[in-house]
Coordinates of C-alpha atoms and ligand atoms in Angstrom, one line a residue:
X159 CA 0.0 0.0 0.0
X160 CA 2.9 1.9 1.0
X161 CA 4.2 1.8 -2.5
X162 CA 1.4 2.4 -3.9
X163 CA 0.9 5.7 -2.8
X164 CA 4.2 6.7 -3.1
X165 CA 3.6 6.1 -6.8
X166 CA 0.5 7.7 -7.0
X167 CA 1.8 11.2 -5.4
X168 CA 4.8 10.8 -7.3
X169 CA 2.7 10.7 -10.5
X170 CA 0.7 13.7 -8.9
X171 CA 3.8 15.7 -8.7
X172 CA 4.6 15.0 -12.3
X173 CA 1.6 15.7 -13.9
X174 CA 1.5 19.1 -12.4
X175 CA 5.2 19.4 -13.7
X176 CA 4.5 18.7 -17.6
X177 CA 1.6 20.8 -17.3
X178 CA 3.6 24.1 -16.2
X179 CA 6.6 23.2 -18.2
X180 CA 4.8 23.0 -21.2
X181 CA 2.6 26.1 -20.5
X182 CA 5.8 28.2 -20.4
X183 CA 7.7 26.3 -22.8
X184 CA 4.8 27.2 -25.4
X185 CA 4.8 30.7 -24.3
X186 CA 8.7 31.1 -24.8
X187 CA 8.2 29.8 -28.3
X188 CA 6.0 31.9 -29.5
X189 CA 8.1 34.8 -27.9
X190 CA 11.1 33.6 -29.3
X191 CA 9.8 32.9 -32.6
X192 CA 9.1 36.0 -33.5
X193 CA 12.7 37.4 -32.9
X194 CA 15.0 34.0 -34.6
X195 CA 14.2 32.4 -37.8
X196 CA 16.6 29.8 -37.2
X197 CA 16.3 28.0 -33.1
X198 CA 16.5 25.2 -31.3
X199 CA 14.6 24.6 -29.0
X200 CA 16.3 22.7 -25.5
X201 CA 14.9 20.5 -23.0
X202 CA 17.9 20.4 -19.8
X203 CA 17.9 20.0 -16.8
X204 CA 20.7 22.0 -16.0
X205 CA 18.7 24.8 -13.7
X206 CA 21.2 25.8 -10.8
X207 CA 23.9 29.0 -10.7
X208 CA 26.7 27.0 -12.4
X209 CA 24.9 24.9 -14.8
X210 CA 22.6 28.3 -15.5
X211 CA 26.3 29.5 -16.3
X212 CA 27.6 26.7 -18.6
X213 CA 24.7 26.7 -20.6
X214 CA 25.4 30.5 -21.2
X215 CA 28.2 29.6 -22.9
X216 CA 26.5 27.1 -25.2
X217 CA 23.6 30.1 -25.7
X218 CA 25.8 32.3 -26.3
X219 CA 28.2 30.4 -29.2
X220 CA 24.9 29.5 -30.8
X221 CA 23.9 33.4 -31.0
X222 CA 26.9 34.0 -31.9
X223 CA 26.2 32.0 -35.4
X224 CA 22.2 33.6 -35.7
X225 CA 20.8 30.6 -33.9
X226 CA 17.9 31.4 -31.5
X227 CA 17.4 29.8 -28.3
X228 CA 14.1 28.5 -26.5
X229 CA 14.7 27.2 -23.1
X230 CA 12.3 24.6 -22.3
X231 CA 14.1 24.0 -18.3
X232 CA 13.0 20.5 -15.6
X233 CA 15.2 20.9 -12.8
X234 CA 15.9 17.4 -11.4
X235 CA 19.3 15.5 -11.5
X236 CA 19.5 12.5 -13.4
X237 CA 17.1 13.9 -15.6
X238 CA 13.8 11.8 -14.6
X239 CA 11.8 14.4 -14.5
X240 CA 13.0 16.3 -17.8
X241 CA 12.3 12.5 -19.2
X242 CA 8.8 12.5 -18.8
X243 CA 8.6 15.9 -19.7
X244 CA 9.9 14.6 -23.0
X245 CA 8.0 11.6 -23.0
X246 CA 4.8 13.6 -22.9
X247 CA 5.8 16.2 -25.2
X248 CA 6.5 13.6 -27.6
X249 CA 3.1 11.9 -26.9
X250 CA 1.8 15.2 -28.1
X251 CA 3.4 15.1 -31.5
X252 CA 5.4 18.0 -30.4
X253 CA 9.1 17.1 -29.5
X254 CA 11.7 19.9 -28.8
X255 CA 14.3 20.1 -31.2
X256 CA 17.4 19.2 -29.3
X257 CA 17.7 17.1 -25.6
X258 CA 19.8 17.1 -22.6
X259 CA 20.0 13.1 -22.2
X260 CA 21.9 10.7 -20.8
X261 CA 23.2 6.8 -21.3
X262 CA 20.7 4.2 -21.7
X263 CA 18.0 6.8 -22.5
X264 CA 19.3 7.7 -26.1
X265 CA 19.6 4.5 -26.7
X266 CA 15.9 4.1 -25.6
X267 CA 15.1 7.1 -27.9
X268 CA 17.1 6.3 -30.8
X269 CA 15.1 2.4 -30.8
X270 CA 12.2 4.1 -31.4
X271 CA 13.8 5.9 -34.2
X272 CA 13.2 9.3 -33.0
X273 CA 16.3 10.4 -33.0
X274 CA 17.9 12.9 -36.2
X275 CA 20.8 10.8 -37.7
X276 CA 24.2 12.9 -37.1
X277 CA 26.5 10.6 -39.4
X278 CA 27.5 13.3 -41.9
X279 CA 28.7 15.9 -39.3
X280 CA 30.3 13.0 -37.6
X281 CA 32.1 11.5 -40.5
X282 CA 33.4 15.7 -41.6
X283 CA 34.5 16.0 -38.3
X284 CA 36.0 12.5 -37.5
X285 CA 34.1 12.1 -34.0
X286 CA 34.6 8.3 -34.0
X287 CA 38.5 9.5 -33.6
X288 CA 38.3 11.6 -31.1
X289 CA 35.1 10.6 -28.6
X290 CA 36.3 7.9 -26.2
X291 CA 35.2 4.5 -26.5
X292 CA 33.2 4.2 -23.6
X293 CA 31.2 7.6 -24.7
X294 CA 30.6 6.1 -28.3
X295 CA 28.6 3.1 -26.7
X296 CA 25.7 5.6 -25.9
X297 CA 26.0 8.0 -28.4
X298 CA 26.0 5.5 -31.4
X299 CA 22.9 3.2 -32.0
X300 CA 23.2 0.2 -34.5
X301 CA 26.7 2.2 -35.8
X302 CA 25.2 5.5 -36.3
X303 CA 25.6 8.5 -34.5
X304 CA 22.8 10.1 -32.8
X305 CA 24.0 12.2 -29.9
X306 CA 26.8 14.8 -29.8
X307 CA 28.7 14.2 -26.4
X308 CA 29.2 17.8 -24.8
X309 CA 31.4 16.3 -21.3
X310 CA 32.2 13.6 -19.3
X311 CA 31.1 13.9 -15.4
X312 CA 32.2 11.6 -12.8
X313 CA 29.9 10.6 -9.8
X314 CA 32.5 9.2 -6.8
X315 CA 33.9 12.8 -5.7
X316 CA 33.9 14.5 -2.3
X317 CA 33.5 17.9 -2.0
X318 CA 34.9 19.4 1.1
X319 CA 35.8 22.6 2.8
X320 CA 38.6 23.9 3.3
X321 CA 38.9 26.2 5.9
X322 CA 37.1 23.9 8.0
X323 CA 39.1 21.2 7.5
X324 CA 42.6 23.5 8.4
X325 CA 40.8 24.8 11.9
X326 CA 39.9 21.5 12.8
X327 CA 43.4 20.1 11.7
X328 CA 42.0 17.5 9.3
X329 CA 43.6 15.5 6.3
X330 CA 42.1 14.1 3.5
X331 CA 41.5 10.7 4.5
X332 CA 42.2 8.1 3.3
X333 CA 40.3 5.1 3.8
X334 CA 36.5 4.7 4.6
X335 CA 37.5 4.8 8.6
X336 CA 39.5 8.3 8.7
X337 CA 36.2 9.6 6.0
X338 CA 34.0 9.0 9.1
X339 CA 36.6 10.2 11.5
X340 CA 36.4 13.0 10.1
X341 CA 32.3 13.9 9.6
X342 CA 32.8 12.9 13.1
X343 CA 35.1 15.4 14.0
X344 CA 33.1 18.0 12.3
X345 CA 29.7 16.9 13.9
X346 CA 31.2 17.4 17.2
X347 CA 32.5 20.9 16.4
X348 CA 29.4 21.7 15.5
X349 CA 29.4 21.7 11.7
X350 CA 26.9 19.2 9.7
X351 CA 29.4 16.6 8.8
X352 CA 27.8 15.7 5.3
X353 CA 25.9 17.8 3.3
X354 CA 23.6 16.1 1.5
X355 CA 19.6 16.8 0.1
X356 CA 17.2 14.0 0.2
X357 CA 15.9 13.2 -3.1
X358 CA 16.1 9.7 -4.7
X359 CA 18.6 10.6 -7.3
X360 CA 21.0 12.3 -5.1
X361 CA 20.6 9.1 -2.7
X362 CA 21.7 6.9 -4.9
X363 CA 24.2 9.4 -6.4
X364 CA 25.8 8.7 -3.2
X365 CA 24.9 4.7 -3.3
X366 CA 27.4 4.4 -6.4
X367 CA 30.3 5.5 -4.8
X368 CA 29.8 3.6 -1.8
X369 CA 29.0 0.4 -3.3
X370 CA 32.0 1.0 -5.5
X371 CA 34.1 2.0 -2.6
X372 CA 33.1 -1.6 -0.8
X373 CA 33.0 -4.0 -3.5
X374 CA 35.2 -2.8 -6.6
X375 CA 34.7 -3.2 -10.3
X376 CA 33.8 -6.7 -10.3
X377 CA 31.0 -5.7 -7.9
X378 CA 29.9 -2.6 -9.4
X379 CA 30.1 -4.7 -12.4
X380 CA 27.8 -8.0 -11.2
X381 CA 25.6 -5.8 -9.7
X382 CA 24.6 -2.7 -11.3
X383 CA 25.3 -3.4 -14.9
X384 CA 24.8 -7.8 -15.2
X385 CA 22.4 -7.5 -12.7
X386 CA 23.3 -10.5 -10.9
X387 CA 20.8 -11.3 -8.3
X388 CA 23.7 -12.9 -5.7
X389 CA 25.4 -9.2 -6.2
X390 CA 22.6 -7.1 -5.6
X391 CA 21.3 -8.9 -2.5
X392 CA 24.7 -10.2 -1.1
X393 CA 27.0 -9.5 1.6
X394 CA 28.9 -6.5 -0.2
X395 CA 25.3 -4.8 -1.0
X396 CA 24.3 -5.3 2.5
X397 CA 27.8 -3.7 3.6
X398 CA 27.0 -0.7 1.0
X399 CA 23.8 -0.4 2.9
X400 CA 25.3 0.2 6.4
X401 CA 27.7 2.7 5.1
X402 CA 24.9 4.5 3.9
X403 CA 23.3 4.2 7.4
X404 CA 26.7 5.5 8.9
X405 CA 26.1 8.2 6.3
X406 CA 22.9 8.7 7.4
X407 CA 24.2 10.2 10.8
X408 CA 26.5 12.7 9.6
X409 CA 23.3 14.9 7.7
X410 CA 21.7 17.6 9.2
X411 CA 17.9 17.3 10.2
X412 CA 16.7 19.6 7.2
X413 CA 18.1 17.4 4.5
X414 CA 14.9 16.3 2.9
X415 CA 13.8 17.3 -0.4
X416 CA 16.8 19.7 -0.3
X417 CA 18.7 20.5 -3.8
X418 CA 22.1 19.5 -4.4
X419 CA 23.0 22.9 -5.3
X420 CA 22.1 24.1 -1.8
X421 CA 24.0 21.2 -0.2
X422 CA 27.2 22.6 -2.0
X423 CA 26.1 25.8 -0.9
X424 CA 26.5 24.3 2.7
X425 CA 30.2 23.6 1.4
X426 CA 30.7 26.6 0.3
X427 CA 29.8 28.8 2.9
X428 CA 31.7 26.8 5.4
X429 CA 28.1 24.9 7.1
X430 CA 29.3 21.1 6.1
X431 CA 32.4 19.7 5.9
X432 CA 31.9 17.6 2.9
X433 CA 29.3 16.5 0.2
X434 CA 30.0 13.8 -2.1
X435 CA 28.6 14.6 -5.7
X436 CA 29.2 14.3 -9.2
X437 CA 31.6 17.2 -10.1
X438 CA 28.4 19.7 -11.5
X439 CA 28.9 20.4 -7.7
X440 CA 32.1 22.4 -8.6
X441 CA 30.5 24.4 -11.1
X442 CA 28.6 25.7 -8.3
X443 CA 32.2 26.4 -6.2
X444 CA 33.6 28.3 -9.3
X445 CA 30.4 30.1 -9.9
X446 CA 30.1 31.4 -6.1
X447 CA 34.0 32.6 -6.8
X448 CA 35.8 29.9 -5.3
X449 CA 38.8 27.6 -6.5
X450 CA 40.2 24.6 -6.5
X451 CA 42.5 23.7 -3.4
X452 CA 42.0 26.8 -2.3
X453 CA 38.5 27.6 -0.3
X454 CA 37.3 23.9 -1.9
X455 CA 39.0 20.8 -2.4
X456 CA 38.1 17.5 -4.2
X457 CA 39.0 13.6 -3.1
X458 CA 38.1 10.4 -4.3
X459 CA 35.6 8.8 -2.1
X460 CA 37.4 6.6 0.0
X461 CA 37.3 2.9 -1.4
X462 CA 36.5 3.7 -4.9
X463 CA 40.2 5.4 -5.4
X464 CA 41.6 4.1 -8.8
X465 CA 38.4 3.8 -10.6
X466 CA 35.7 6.5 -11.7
X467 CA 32.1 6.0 -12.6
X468 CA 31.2 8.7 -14.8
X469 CA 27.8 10.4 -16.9
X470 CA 28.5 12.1 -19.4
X471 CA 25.4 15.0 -20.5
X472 CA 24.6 14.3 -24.4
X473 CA 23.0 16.2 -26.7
X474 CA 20.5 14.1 -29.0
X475 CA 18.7 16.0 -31.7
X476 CA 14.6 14.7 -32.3
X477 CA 13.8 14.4 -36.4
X478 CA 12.2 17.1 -37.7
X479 CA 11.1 17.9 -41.2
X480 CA 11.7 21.4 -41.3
X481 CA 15.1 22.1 -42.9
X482 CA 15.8 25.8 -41.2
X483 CA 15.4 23.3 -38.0
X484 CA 17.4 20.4 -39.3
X485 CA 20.7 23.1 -40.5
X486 CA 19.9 24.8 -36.5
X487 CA 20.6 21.1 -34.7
X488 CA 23.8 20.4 -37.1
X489 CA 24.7 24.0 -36.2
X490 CA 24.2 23.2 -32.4
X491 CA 25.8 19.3 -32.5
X492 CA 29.0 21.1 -34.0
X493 CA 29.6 23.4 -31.7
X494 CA 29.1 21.4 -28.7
X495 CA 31.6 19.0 -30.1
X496 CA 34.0 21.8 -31.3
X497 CA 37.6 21.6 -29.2
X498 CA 37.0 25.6 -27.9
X499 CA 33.8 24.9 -26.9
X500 CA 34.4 21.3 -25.2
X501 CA 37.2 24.1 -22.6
X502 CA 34.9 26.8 -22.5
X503 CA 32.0 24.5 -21.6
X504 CA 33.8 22.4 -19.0
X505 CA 35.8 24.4 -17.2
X506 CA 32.6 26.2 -16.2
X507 CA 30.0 23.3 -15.7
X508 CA 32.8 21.5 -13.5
X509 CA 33.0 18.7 -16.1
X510 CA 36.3 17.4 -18.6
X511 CA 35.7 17.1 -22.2
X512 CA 34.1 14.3 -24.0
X513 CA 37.4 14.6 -26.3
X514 CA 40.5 13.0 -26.0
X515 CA 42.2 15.7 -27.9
X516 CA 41.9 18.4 -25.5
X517 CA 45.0 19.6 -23.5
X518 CA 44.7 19.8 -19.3
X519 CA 45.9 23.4 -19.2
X520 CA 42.6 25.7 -18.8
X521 CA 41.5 23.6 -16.3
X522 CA 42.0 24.0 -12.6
X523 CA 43.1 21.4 -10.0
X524 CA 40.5 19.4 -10.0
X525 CA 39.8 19.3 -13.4
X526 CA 43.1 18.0 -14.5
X527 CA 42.8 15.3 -11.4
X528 CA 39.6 14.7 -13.0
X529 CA 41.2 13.7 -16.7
X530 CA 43.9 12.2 -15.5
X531 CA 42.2 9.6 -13.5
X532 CA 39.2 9.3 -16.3
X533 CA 42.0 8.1 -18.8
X534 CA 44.3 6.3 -15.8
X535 CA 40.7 4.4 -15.5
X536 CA 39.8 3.8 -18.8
X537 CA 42.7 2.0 -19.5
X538 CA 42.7 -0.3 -16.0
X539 CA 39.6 -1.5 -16.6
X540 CA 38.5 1.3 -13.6
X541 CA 35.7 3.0 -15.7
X542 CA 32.1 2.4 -15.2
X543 CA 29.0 4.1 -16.2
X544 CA 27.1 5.5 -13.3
X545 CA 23.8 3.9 -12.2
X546 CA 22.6 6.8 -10.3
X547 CA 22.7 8.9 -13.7
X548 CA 21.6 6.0 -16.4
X549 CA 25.1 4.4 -17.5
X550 CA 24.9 1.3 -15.9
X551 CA 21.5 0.4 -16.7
X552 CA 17.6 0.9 -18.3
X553 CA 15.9 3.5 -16.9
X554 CA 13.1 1.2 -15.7
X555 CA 15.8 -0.3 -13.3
X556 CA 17.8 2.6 -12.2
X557 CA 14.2 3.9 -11.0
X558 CA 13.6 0.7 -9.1
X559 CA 17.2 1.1 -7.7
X560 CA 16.4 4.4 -7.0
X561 CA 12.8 3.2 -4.6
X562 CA 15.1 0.8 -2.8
X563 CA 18.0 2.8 -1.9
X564 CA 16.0 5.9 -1.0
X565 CA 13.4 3.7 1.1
X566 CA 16.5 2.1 3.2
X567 CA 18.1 6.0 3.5
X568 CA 14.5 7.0 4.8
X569 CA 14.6 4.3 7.5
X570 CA 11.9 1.8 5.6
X571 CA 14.3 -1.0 5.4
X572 CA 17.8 -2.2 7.5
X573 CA 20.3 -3.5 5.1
X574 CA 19.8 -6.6 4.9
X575 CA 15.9 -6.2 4.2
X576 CA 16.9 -3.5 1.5
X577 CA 19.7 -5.4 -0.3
X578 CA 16.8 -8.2 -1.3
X579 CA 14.3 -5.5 -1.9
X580 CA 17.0 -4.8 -4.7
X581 CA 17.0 -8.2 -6.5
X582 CA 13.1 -8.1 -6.3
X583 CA 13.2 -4.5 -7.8
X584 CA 15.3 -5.6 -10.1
X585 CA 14.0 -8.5 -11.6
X586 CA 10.5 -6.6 -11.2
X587 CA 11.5 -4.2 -13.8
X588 CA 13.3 -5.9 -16.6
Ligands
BGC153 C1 23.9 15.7 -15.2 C2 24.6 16.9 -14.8 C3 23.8 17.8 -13.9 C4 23.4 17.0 -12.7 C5 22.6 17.8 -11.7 C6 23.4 15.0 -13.9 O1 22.6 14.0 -14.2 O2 24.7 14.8 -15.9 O3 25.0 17.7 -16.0 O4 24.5 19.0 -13.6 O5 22.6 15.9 -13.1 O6 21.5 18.5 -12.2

C-alpha cells in the first residue's frame, strides 16, 4: 500500500510538472519565434547557478552563429523528471528540437527511431576519432551516431571545505575509517558533517560511490550493470547499505527534499564539511568565486580510489522535417563538439571534455585530477558508467534502484531487508 501511494503522489507531482513546463515552454516559443528564424529549442535539466552559467556559454556560441534559443528547463538531477517531460511532449506530436540526455535513455530514444541521424557531421568532423570508446557506446545506435557528447562527469567525488578542515586540523582521509573520523570530527565541532539533500537521485548518487568503494569493479560490475541477483542482495550490498546508514548520521535534520545545489552551498559557505557529488557540484564552487584547493578541495571517495564511474550530458537532436530546423541542430551538435567549446563549456559546468584531444591546461586542479584519472581508469579496466545517472543500466531499473535505496536511506528497510528488496526491484523491472 505503501508503495502504492508513493507512486500515485509521485505521479501527482509530475503531472503538475508537464503541465507548467509545457505552459511556459509554449509561451517562450511563441516569444522567441518571432525574434529568430533559425532556433533550437532545449529540453535540460541544467537549472542551478553553475549549470545556469555553462549553458550560457552554449547560448551564447549559438547566438553568436544567428541561432535562437528557446529554453524549455526541468530541474531534477539525473534527468527523470526532464524525461517525462519529453515523453509527454513527444506523446503530443510535439518534441523539442534538441535534448539534454543521458546513457541508456538515447539509446531508448534512438530504438524508437526518434532520433535525427548525425552521421555526416560525424564523418566531416571525425568524431569516432576523437570521442572515447566508452562515450561512443551511448552515443552511437546500430553504428550510427545520434547524440553529440558535450562532457564527461564523474559521480564518486567529495567535495569538502577547506577552511574547515585546516581549523579542525584534518587531512584528506584516506580510507573509509578516517572519512567517518572525520564527519565525526566536524559533527562534534558543531558543523553538519555531510551535506547532502534527500531526493532519490542524489541518494543513490551517493549509493554508487559507496558500493564501489566496498565491493570494486567486479561488484559494481555483477551488480549494477549484469544484474546479478547474488550481487545485488549479497554481503557486499548489504555492507553498502550500512555505510549508507553511517552516512545517514553525519546529515543535518533539514536534509529532505533539499537541492544538491544548496547542499554545495553548505560547502561553500563553510556549514558542512563535505558533500559527495558528481563534479556539477564544482560548477557551483567556481560560480560562487571559489577555486580549486584553495577555499574547496576535491577527493576520491574513499574505497573507490583508482576507478571512476562517470555520466557524461549528451545532446540528442529529435527528427524534424523542417530544414531551417534540421541546418539549427547540425549547427548546435558542431559546436558542442567543437575543441574551444568542449574548454569553455567544462571548465565552467565542473565537467572534462568528452574529447581525447583536448590539453589539461585551462583547467584547474580538479579538473586535471579529474582527466587524469578518467583516462588512468579507462585503461585499468576502472571505468564504469554511473547507475545513479543511467550508465549502468535501463531507466526502468535505475528507477527501481532508485525506490530501494532511498526507502532504506528514509529508514523503511535495515540493510539486509533493503539489499533483497534490490533483486526483487530488479528482476520486477526488466
Ligand atoms: C547531469 C549533470 C547535472 C546534474 C545535476 C546530472 O545527471 O549529468 O549535468 O549537472 O545531473 O543536475
Amino acid at each position: 500500500m505503501a508503495r502504492v501511494t508513493k507512486w500515485f503522489i509521485r505521479e501527482e507531482i509530475m503531472n503538475k510538472i508537464v503541465k507548467r513546463t509545457l505552459m511556459a515552454s509554449t509561451c517562450v516559443f511563441i516569444a522567441g519565434s518571432a525574434v529568430a528564424e533559425s532556433e533550437v529549442e532545449v529540453l535540460h535539466w541544467w537549472t542551478s547557478g553553475g549549470e545556469a552559467a555553462a549553458l550560457n556559454v552554449l547560448k551564447e556560441d549559438l547566438s553568436g552563429q544567428g541561432v535562437g534559443w528557446t529554453d524549455m528547463p526541468v530541474a531534477g538531477g539525473g534527468g527523470s523528471d526532464a524525461m517525462t517531460v519529453l515523453r509527454a511532449r513527444v506523446t503530443a506530436g510535439d518534441p523539442p528540437t534538441a535534448v539534454q540526455m543521458l546513457g541508456f535513455a538515447i539509446q531508448d530514444w534512438a530504438g524508437e527511431g526518434a532520433l535525427a541521424d548525425l552521421n555526416k557531421l560525424a564523418e566531416d568532423q571525425n568524431w569516432d576519432e576523437v570521442v572515447p570508446a566508452a562515450l561512443q557506446g551511448f552515443s552511437k545506435h546500430d553504428g550510427n551516431w545520434v547524440a553529440a557528447p558535450v562532457n564527461v562527469h564523474s559521480t564518486n567525488w567529495v567535495w569538502a571545505n577547506t577552511a574547515i578542515m585546516a581549523e579542525l586540523g584534518l587531512e584528506q582521509p584516506a580510507d573509509w575509517d578516517g572519512f567517518v573520523a572525520a564527519m565525526q570530527t566536524a559533527q562534534d565541532a558543531g558543523y553538519v558533517g555531510l551535506a547532502h539533500g534527500g531526493q532519490a537521485w542524489q541518494d543513490a548518487t551517493i549509493f554508487d560511490s559507496i558500493a564501489m568503494g566496498v565491493g570494486g569493479p567486479k561488484f559494481y560490475q555483477a551488480a549494477f550493470i549484469d544484474l546479478d541477483p547474488d550481487a545485488l542482495g549479497g554481503d557486499q550490498m548489504i555492507e553498502a547499505f550500512k555505510r549508507m546508514e553511517t552516512l545517514r548520521g553525519f546529515v543535518d535534520d533539514n536534509f529532505s527534499g533539499r537541492d544538491w545545489n544548496l547542499a554545495s552551498a553548505m560547502v561553500a559557505n563553510e556549514e558542512a564539511l563535505f558533500q559527495i557529488m558528481g563534479d556539477w557540484a564544482k560548477g557551483e564552487f567556481i560560480n560562487a568565486g571559489q577555486t580549486a584547493g584553495e577555499e574547496f578541495q576535491c577527493f576520491r571517495v574513499p574505497g573507490s580510489e583508482g576507478t571512476v564511474t562517470f555520466n557524461s550530458d549528451q545532446f540528442a537532436m529529435f527528427s524534424v522535417t523542417d530544414t531551417t530546423a534540421q541546418d539549427a541542430q547540425m549547427t548546435m551538435a558542431s559546436s558542442v563538439m567543437s575543441p574551444e567549446f568542449q574548454v569553455a563549456f567544462n571548465t565552467v559546468k565542473g565537467s572534462v571534455p568528452a574529447r581525447t584531444d583536448i590539453s589539461d591546461a585551462e583547467f584547474d586542479a580538479c579538473g586535471q585530477l579529474g582527466m587524469a584519472q578518467l583516462a588512468e581508469a579507462a585503461a585499468n579496466g576502472g571505468l564504469f558508467g554511473s547507475m545513479a545517472h543511467g550508465h549502468a543500466n535501463n531507466p526502468s531499473v535505475q528507477n527501481a534502484m532508485y525506490d530501494v535505496i532511498t526507502a532504506h536511506f528514509n529508514g523503511e528497510y535495515d540493510a539486509e531487508t533493503a539489499a533483497s528488496e534490490m533483486v526483487t526491484a530488479v528482476e520486477l523491472a526488466q
